[in-house]
Coordinates of C-alpha atoms and ligand atoms in Angstrom, one line a residue:
M191 CA -17.8 268.0 -46.4
K192 CA -16.8 271.5 -46.9
A193 CA -19.2 274.0 -48.3
H194 CA -17.7 276.5 -51.1
I195 CA -19.2 279.6 -52.0
L196 CA -16.9 279.9 -55.3
S197 CA -16.6 277.6 -58.1
E198 CA -14.2 275.3 -59.2
L199 CA -12.8 278.1 -61.3
G200 CA -13.3 280.9 -59.2
R201 CA -11.2 279.2 -56.8
R202 CA -8.5 277.8 -58.8
T203 CA -7.8 280.8 -60.5
E204 CA -4.7 282.4 -59.0
A205 CA -3.5 286.4 -58.7
P206 CA -2.3 287.6 -62.2
P207 CA 1.2 288.8 -61.9
I208 CA -0.2 291.6 -64.2
S209 CA -2.0 292.7 -61.1
W210 CA 0.6 292.8 -58.9
L211 CA 3.0 294.7 -61.4
M212 CA 0.5 297.4 -62.1
A213 CA 0.0 297.9 -58.0
T214 CA 3.8 298.2 -57.6
T215 CA 3.9 300.7 -60.1
L216 CA 1.1 302.8 -58.8
A217 CA 2.0 302.7 -55.3
R218 CA 5.6 304.4 -56.6
P219 CA 5.2 307.3 -58.8
Q220 CA 8.9 308.1 -59.1
L221 CA 8.9 304.4 -60.2
I222 CA 10.7 303.9 -63.8
S223 CA 8.6 300.9 -65.2
L224 CA 10.7 298.7 -67.9
A225 CA 8.0 296.4 -66.8
A226 CA 4.8 297.8 -68.4
G227 CA 3.9 296.3 -71.7
F228 CA 2.2 299.6 -72.1
T229 CA 2.4 301.8 -75.8
D230 CA 3.9 305.3 -75.4
N231 CA 2.1 307.6 -74.1
E232 CA 3.1 310.7 -76.3
S233 CA 2.5 308.3 -79.4
L234 CA -1.6 307.9 -78.8
P235 CA -3.3 309.5 -81.4
V236 CA -5.2 311.8 -79.3
K237 CA -6.0 314.3 -82.2
D238 CA -6.8 311.6 -85.2
V239 CA -9.1 309.9 -82.8
R240 CA -10.8 313.2 -82.0
R241 CA -11.4 314.2 -85.7
L242 CA -12.4 310.4 -86.7
L243 CA -15.3 310.7 -84.2
G244 CA -15.7 314.1 -85.0
E245 CA -16.7 312.8 -88.5
I246 CA -18.8 309.7 -87.1
L247 CA -20.6 311.7 -84.9
C248 CA -21.4 314.8 -87.2
S249 CA -24.4 313.3 -89.0
P250 CA -27.5 311.6 -87.0
A251 CA -27.1 308.3 -89.6
T252 CA -23.3 307.8 -88.7
G253 CA -24.0 308.7 -85.4
Q254 CA -26.6 306.9 -84.2
A255 CA -25.6 303.5 -85.9
A256 CA -22.1 303.8 -84.0
L257 CA -23.7 304.4 -81.1
Q258 CA -26.7 301.4 -81.2
Y259 CA -25.5 297.9 -80.4
G260 CA -23.7 296.1 -83.3
T261 CA -23.4 292.4 -83.9
T262 CA -21.9 289.5 -82.0
A263 CA -19.5 289.1 -84.7
G264 CA -18.3 292.7 -85.1
D265 CA -19.2 295.7 -87.9
P266 CA -19.1 293.9 -91.3
A267 CA -17.2 296.8 -92.8
L268 CA -14.1 296.4 -90.2
R269 CA -14.0 292.5 -90.4
A270 CA -14.1 293.6 -94.3
L271 CA -11.3 296.0 -93.6
T272 CA -9.3 294.2 -91.6
A273 CA -9.6 291.1 -93.9
R274 CA -8.1 293.0 -96.7
H275 CA -5.5 294.8 -94.4
L276 CA -4.2 291.2 -93.5
Q277 CA -4.2 289.9 -97.3
S278 CA -1.7 292.7 -97.6
L279 CA 0.1 292.3 -94.8
D280 CA 0.8 288.9 -96.2
G281 CA 1.4 290.2 -100.0
Q282 CA -1.7 287.9 -101.1
P283 CA -3.5 289.7 -104.1
E284 CA -6.5 287.4 -103.8
A285 CA -9.3 287.5 -101.2
G286 CA -9.0 283.6 -100.6
R287 CA -11.0 282.0 -98.1
A288 CA -8.3 282.2 -95.5
Y289 CA -8.7 286.0 -95.1
S290 CA -13.1 286.0 -95.5
P291 CA -14.5 288.3 -93.0
D292 CA -17.0 285.5 -92.6
R293 CA -14.4 283.3 -90.4
M294 CA -13.9 286.5 -88.4
I295 CA -14.7 288.2 -84.9
I296 CA -14.1 291.3 -83.4
S297 CA -13.2 291.1 -79.9
N298 CA -12.6 293.2 -76.9
G299 CA -8.9 293.3 -77.6
S300 CA -6.9 289.7 -78.7
Q301 CA -7.0 289.0 -74.9
Q302 CA -11.3 288.4 -74.8
M303 CA -10.3 286.3 -78.3
L304 CA -7.7 284.3 -76.6
Y305 CA -9.6 283.4 -74.0
M306 CA -12.5 282.6 -75.6
V307 CA -10.5 280.1 -77.8
T308 CA -9.5 278.4 -75.0
E309 CA -12.7 278.5 -73.2
A310 CA -13.9 276.6 -76.7
L311 CA -11.5 273.9 -77.1
C312 CA -10.0 273.1 -73.6
D313 CA -11.3 271.3 -70.4
P314 CA -9.5 271.1 -67.3
G315 CA -7.3 268.5 -67.7
D316 CA -6.2 269.4 -71.1
I317 CA -2.7 270.6 -72.5
V318 CA -1.7 273.3 -74.1
L319 CA 1.9 273.5 -75.6
V320 CA 3.2 277.0 -75.6
E321 CA 7.0 278.4 -75.7
D322 CA 8.8 278.7 -73.2
P323 CA 9.3 281.3 -71.8
S324 CA 5.6 283.4 -73.0
Y325 CA 3.0 285.4 -72.5
F326 CA 2.2 285.4 -68.7
V327 CA -1.2 286.6 -69.7
Y328 CA -2.1 283.6 -71.5
L329 CA -0.5 281.4 -68.9
G330 CA -2.9 283.1 -66.7
I331 CA -6.2 282.1 -68.8
L332 CA -4.3 278.3 -69.0
Q333 CA -4.1 278.3 -65.0
S334 CA -7.7 279.0 -64.4
H335 CA -9.2 276.8 -66.7
G336 CA -7.1 274.4 -65.1
V337 CA -5.4 273.4 -68.2
Q338 CA -1.5 272.0 -68.2
A339 CA 1.0 273.9 -70.2
R340 CA 4.2 272.2 -72.1
G341 CA 6.7 274.3 -72.6
V342 CA 8.7 274.6 -76.0
P343 CA 12.1 276.0 -75.7
M344 CA 12.9 278.8 -78.2
E345 CA 15.5 279.3 -80.8
K346 CA 16.8 282.9 -82.6
D347 CA 14.1 282.0 -84.6
G348 CA 11.0 280.5 -83.1
L349 CA 10.3 277.7 -81.7
D350 CA 12.5 274.9 -81.2
L351 CA 11.3 272.0 -83.5
A352 CA 13.1 269.0 -82.6
R353 CA 11.9 269.8 -79.0
L354 CA 8.3 270.1 -80.4
E355 CA 8.6 266.8 -81.9
A356 CA 10.0 265.2 -78.5
V357 CA 7.1 266.9 -76.5
L358 CA 4.7 265.7 -79.0
K359 CA 6.5 262.0 -79.1
D360 CA 6.5 261.9 -75.4
L361 CA 3.0 262.8 -74.8
K362 CA 2.2 260.2 -77.5
R363 CA 4.1 257.8 -75.6
S364 CA 2.4 258.4 -72.1
G365 CA -0.8 258.4 -74.3
E366 CA -1.8 261.8 -73.2
L367 CA -1.7 263.0 -76.8
R368 CA -5.7 263.5 -77.0
R369 CA -5.6 265.8 -74.4
V370 CA -3.5 268.1 -76.7
K371 CA -5.8 270.8 -78.1
L372 CA -3.6 273.1 -79.5
L373 CA 0.0 275.0 -80.0
Y374 CA -0.1 278.8 -78.8
L375 CA 2.3 281.2 -80.5
V376 CA 3.5 284.7 -80.0
S377 CA 5.1 284.4 -83.3
Y378 CA 6.2 288.2 -83.9
Y379 CA 8.3 290.1 -82.0
Q380 CA 7.6 287.6 -78.9
N381 CA 6.1 289.0 -75.4
P382 CA 8.3 288.2 -73.4
T383 CA 11.8 287.3 -75.9
G384 CA 11.0 290.2 -78.5
L385 CA 11.4 286.7 -80.9
T386 CA 10.1 286.1 -84.3
T387 CA 9.3 282.8 -85.7
S388 CA 10.3 282.4 -88.8
F389 CA 7.7 281.5 -91.5
A390 CA 9.4 278.0 -92.4
K391 CA 9.2 277.3 -88.9
K392 CA 5.4 278.3 -88.7
A393 CA 4.8 276.0 -91.5
K394 CA 6.9 273.1 -89.8
A395 CA 5.6 273.2 -86.8
L396 CA 1.9 272.8 -88.8
K397 CA 3.1 270.4 -90.4
L398 CA 4.2 268.0 -87.2
L399 CA 1.1 268.8 -85.4
R400 CA -0.9 267.3 -88.6
E401 CA 1.0 264.0 -88.3
Y402 CA 0.2 263.9 -84.4
E403 CA -3.4 264.3 -85.1
R404 CA -4.1 260.8 -86.1
A405 CA -2.6 259.5 -82.6
A406 CA -4.3 262.2 -80.7
G407 CA -7.9 261.6 -82.7
H408 CA -8.8 265.0 -83.5
P409 CA -7.4 268.2 -85.1
I410 CA -4.6 270.1 -82.9
Y411 CA -4.5 273.8 -83.5
L412 CA -2.1 276.5 -84.2
V413 CA -3.0 279.5 -82.3
E414 CA -1.0 282.6 -83.9
D415 CA -1.0 285.5 -81.6
A416 CA 0.6 288.5 -83.9
A417 CA -0.2 291.5 -81.2
Y418 CA 3.5 292.8 -82.3
R419 CA 3.0 291.9 -85.8
E420 CA 2.9 295.6 -87.0
L421 CA 5.3 297.4 -84.9
R422 CA 8.1 296.4 -86.9
F423 CA 11.1 298.6 -87.1
Q424 CA 13.8 296.5 -89.0
G425 CA 14.1 293.6 -90.5
E426 CA 12.1 291.6 -93.3
G427 CA 8.2 291.1 -92.6
V428 CA 7.4 287.2 -92.1
K429 CA 4.4 286.3 -93.9
S430 CA 1.6 284.8 -91.0
T431 CA 0.4 281.4 -91.1
L432 CA -3.0 282.4 -93.1
S433 CA -1.0 282.1 -95.9
I434 CA 0.1 278.8 -95.8
K435 CA -1.6 276.7 -98.5
G436 CA -3.9 274.4 -97.1
A437 CA -3.8 276.1 -93.5
Q438 CA -6.9 277.7 -93.1
E439 CA -8.2 274.4 -91.4
R440 CA -5.7 274.3 -88.5
V441 CA -5.4 277.5 -88.0
I442 CA -6.6 280.3 -85.5
Y443 CA -5.6 283.8 -85.9
A444 CA -5.7 286.2 -83.1
G445 CA -5.0 290.4 -84.0
T446 CA -5.3 293.5 -82.5
Y447 CA -5.3 296.8 -82.9
S448 CA -4.4 298.0 -79.5
K449 CA -0.8 298.0 -79.8
P450 CA -0.4 299.6 -83.5
F451 CA -3.1 302.2 -83.0
A452 CA -4.7 302.7 -79.5
T453 CA -4.2 300.2 -76.2
G454 CA -7.5 302.3 -74.7
A455 CA -9.6 300.9 -77.8
R456 CA -9.3 297.8 -77.0
V457 CA -10.5 296.4 -80.6
G458 CA -8.9 293.0 -81.2
F459 CA -10.4 290.1 -83.9
G460 CA -9.8 286.8 -84.4
L461 CA -9.9 284.6 -87.8
M462 CA -10.5 280.8 -87.4
P463 CA -12.3 277.6 -89.0
E464 CA -15.4 275.8 -88.0
P465 CA -16.1 274.0 -85.6
V466 CA -14.1 276.8 -83.5
L467 CA -15.9 279.9 -84.7
T468 CA -19.5 278.8 -84.2
A469 CA -18.7 278.0 -80.4
V470 CA -16.7 281.4 -80.1
L471 CA -19.3 283.2 -80.9
R472 CA -21.9 281.4 -78.8
I473 CA -19.0 281.8 -76.3
K474 CA -19.3 285.8 -77.1
G475 CA -22.9 285.8 -77.2
N476 CA -23.1 284.9 -73.6
H477 CA -19.9 287.3 -72.7
D478 CA -21.2 290.5 -74.5
F479 CA -23.3 289.6 -77.4
G480 CA -20.8 292.2 -79.5
S481 CA -17.9 294.5 -78.8
S482 CA -18.0 298.0 -78.6
N483 CA -19.6 299.7 -81.6
L484 CA -18.6 302.9 -81.5
L485 CA -15.0 301.9 -81.2
Q486 CA -15.5 299.4 -84.0
Q487 CA -16.6 302.4 -86.0
L488 CA -13.7 304.5 -84.9
L489 CA -11.1 301.9 -86.1
A490 CA -12.9 301.2 -89.6
R491 CA -13.0 304.6 -90.4
S492 CA -9.1 305.2 -89.3
L493 CA -8.6 302.3 -91.6
S494 CA -10.6 303.7 -94.8
T495 CA -9.3 307.0 -94.4
G496 CA -5.5 306.1 -94.4
R497 CA -5.2 307.4 -91.0
Y498 CA -3.9 304.3 -89.7
E499 CA -1.1 303.6 -92.1
K500 CA 0.2 307.1 -91.3
H501 CA -0.1 306.5 -87.5
L502 CA 1.8 303.2 -87.7
A503 CA 4.4 304.7 -89.8
E504 CA 5.2 307.1 -87.3
L505 CA 4.7 304.8 -84.5
R506 CA 7.3 302.5 -86.0
A507 CA 9.8 305.3 -86.0
R508 CA 9.3 305.8 -82.2
Y509 CA 9.9 302.3 -81.1
G510 CA 12.7 302.0 -83.9
R511 CA 14.6 305.2 -82.0
K512 CA 13.5 303.5 -78.5
A513 CA 15.1 300.1 -79.1
Q514 CA 18.2 301.6 -79.9
V515 CA 18.4 303.5 -76.8
M516 CA 17.8 300.5 -74.7
R517 CA 20.3 299.0 -77.4
K518 CA 22.7 301.8 -76.3
A519 CA 22.3 301.7 -73.0
L520 CA 22.6 297.8 -72.4
L521 CA 25.8 298.3 -74.2
E522 CA 26.8 300.8 -72.2
H523 CA 25.6 300.1 -68.6
F524 CA 25.0 296.0 -68.2
P525 CA 28.4 293.9 -67.1
P526 CA 29.8 291.5 -69.2
G527 CA 28.3 287.9 -68.8
V528 CA 24.6 289.4 -69.3
E529 CA 23.2 288.8 -72.7
W530 CA 20.0 289.4 -74.6
W531 CA 18.6 289.3 -78.2
E532 CA 17.8 292.1 -80.6
P533 CA 14.2 292.6 -81.5
D534 CA 13.2 294.1 -85.1
G535 CA 10.1 295.1 -83.5
G536 CA 7.5 295.1 -80.6
L537 CA 8.4 296.5 -77.2
Y538 CA 10.8 294.2 -75.4
F539 CA 14.3 292.9 -74.8
W540 CA 14.7 289.5 -72.8
A541 CA 18.2 289.7 -70.7
R542 CA 19.8 286.5 -69.4
L543 CA 21.9 287.1 -66.3
P544 CA 24.5 284.3 -65.2
E545 CA 22.7 281.4 -63.5
R546 CA 24.0 282.2 -60.0
L547 CA 22.0 284.9 -60.2
A548 CA 18.5 284.9 -59.2
S549 CA 16.0 287.7 -60.7
G550 CA 12.8 286.4 -59.5
P551 CA 10.2 288.5 -57.7
K552 CA 11.3 287.5 -54.0
S553 CA 15.3 287.3 -55.1
K554 CA 17.6 290.1 -53.5
L555 CA 18.5 291.2 -57.3
F556 CA 14.7 292.2 -57.6
Q557 CA 14.0 294.0 -54.1
K558 CA 17.4 295.8 -54.6
V559 CA 16.4 297.4 -58.1
L560 CA 13.0 298.0 -57.0
A561 CA 14.6 300.2 -53.8
S562 CA 16.7 302.2 -56.3
D563 CA 13.1 302.7 -58.1
V564 CA 13.1 300.6 -61.0
L565 CA 10.6 297.5 -62.3
Y566 CA 11.5 294.6 -64.6
V567 CA 9.5 291.5 -65.3
P568 CA 11.2 289.0 -63.3
G569 CA 11.5 286.2 -66.1
E570 CA 10.2 283.4 -64.4
L571 CA 6.9 284.8 -64.5
C572 CA 7.0 283.7 -68.2
Y573 CA 7.4 280.3 -67.4
A574 CA 4.6 277.8 -67.5
H575 CA 4.1 275.6 -64.4
D576 CA 5.3 272.4 -66.0
P577 CA 6.0 269.7 -64.1
T578 CA 8.7 268.5 -66.8
R579 CA 11.2 271.1 -66.0
R580 CA 12.6 273.6 -63.3
K581 CA 11.6 277.7 -64.4
P582 CA 14.8 279.1 -65.0
N583 CA 14.9 282.5 -63.1
H584 CA 17.7 284.6 -63.9
E585 CA 16.0 285.9 -66.5
M586 CA 14.0 289.8 -67.3
R587 CA 12.0 290.9 -69.7
L588 CA 12.9 294.8 -70.5
S589 CA 10.3 297.1 -72.1
F590 CA 11.3 300.5 -74.1
G591 CA 7.3 300.6 -74.5
G592 CA 5.9 303.1 -71.8
A593 CA 9.0 304.9 -70.4
T594 CA 10.5 307.9 -72.1
E595 CA 13.6 308.0 -73.9
A596 CA 15.4 309.6 -71.0
N597 CA 14.0 306.8 -68.6
V598 CA 15.1 304.1 -70.4
R599 CA 18.2 305.4 -70.4
E600 CA 18.4 305.9 -66.6
G601 CA 16.3 302.9 -65.9
I602 CA 19.0 300.8 -67.5
A603 CA 21.4 302.7 -66.3
R604 CA 20.5 301.8 -62.7
L605 CA 19.6 298.5 -63.5
G606 CA 23.3 297.8 -64.9
A607 CA 25.0 299.0 -61.5
V608 CA 22.8 296.8 -59.1
I609 CA 23.5 294.1 -61.5
R610 CA 27.4 294.7 -61.8
G611 CA 27.6 294.9 -57.6
F612 CA 25.7 292.0 -57.2
L613 CA 27.9 290.2 -59.6
Q614 CA 31.3 291.4 -58.1
S615 CA 29.9 289.8 -54.6
C616 CA 28.7 286.5 -55.9
Ligands
PLP933 C1 1.4 288.8 -76.9 C2 0.4 289.6 -76.4 N1 -1.1 288.8 -76.6 C3 -2.5 289.6 -76.3 C4 -2.0 290.4 -75.5 C5 -3.8 291.5 -75.7 O1 -3.8 292.7 -76.3 P1 -5.0 293.5 -76.4 O2 -5.9 292.5 -75.5 O3 -4.8 294.8 -76.1 O4 -5.3 293.1 -77.7 C6 -1.2 291.4 -75.5 C7 -0.9 292.6 -74.7 O5 -0.1 293.1 -73.7 C8 0.0 290.6 -75.5 O6 1.6 291.3 -74.8

């Protein structure tokens, strides 16, 4: 028998596409990256943070408290402020149980929360239902843990519920329903498609999951990843699943201050019911027994002084402008036959090429685009390894987050020229 030094998880974990995308970007300083999920550098609140940290560190009492270890669940003030903030986003005047800070854990970005929740609920061989396509870093967590993903296609207003029901039925028929632990939704301005799931669809999805619980023999949770929720630049705000009456026992809400405030601070949070809450708290106790106290205090102060809201208003206007720049460039430079969805918020456009034109990392198109110093995220990276279907490979995620407005224009112009050339020759 061959001895292994690495654990099963260590051996199973594949290289995340994010590492490869970052390495490609770093190797070419002149590259226009429409791939990065980075926020706009110029938007980062350097002055605000300098002032806020100055306020925290100006007295020994507040400074020492911030520079000391905190608790595993996180700073009570930040949890209370976050709970109130979520209530106000959902238009809920009453501080109901769903929003209780006692159900909340602060994490190192929402990424850590997604990891811990998955670890708390899933064993190798379990099944997680995901949007098809979905956030590729989350797909990496599933792959690493040996969890199977089942993709459910998307419609313009979110998950295709008829297909969700068909997948659940299939799993029931094949006796695999007991392995289904959760449905993962990136519900606002989704990474990668930019689509938002309507409130009605979220409520119906929850109802459907409930209907299949008896056959599963356990709860099936809905994980709502709201990473881009606050980056809305047009359209109506959509309420979260936390606001659905009686849903709190089945909803796990993951939020973050990365996108709306500072990606470098990586302060995220999750709200969840028992027994997940206790399990995640214990797992976090083993990970790091609490996120950076200083950064939590920074966020708490930005919320309590109103600077967070002020910054967010500027940020929304900026991304609204940049989305328009990308939209105009797409209209001008992309040839007929290429389609895209227009987002109401977030950082992404999702473009679909004619099916005969492959866009994957090894495709001629991708290589030619890279040779013209432009990078996009190949759509196929955003599809889970789902044995029940072939991965579509003619799509691309285009981000207007990190690039300057001039580079968004130039990047789309170059990309459009390469696509046009390929479509003419094939
Ligand atoms: C959909 C989604 N969820 C979660 C995250 C994690 O963000 P953070 O850990 O910075 O909160 C990201 C980051 O890009 C994301 O796109």
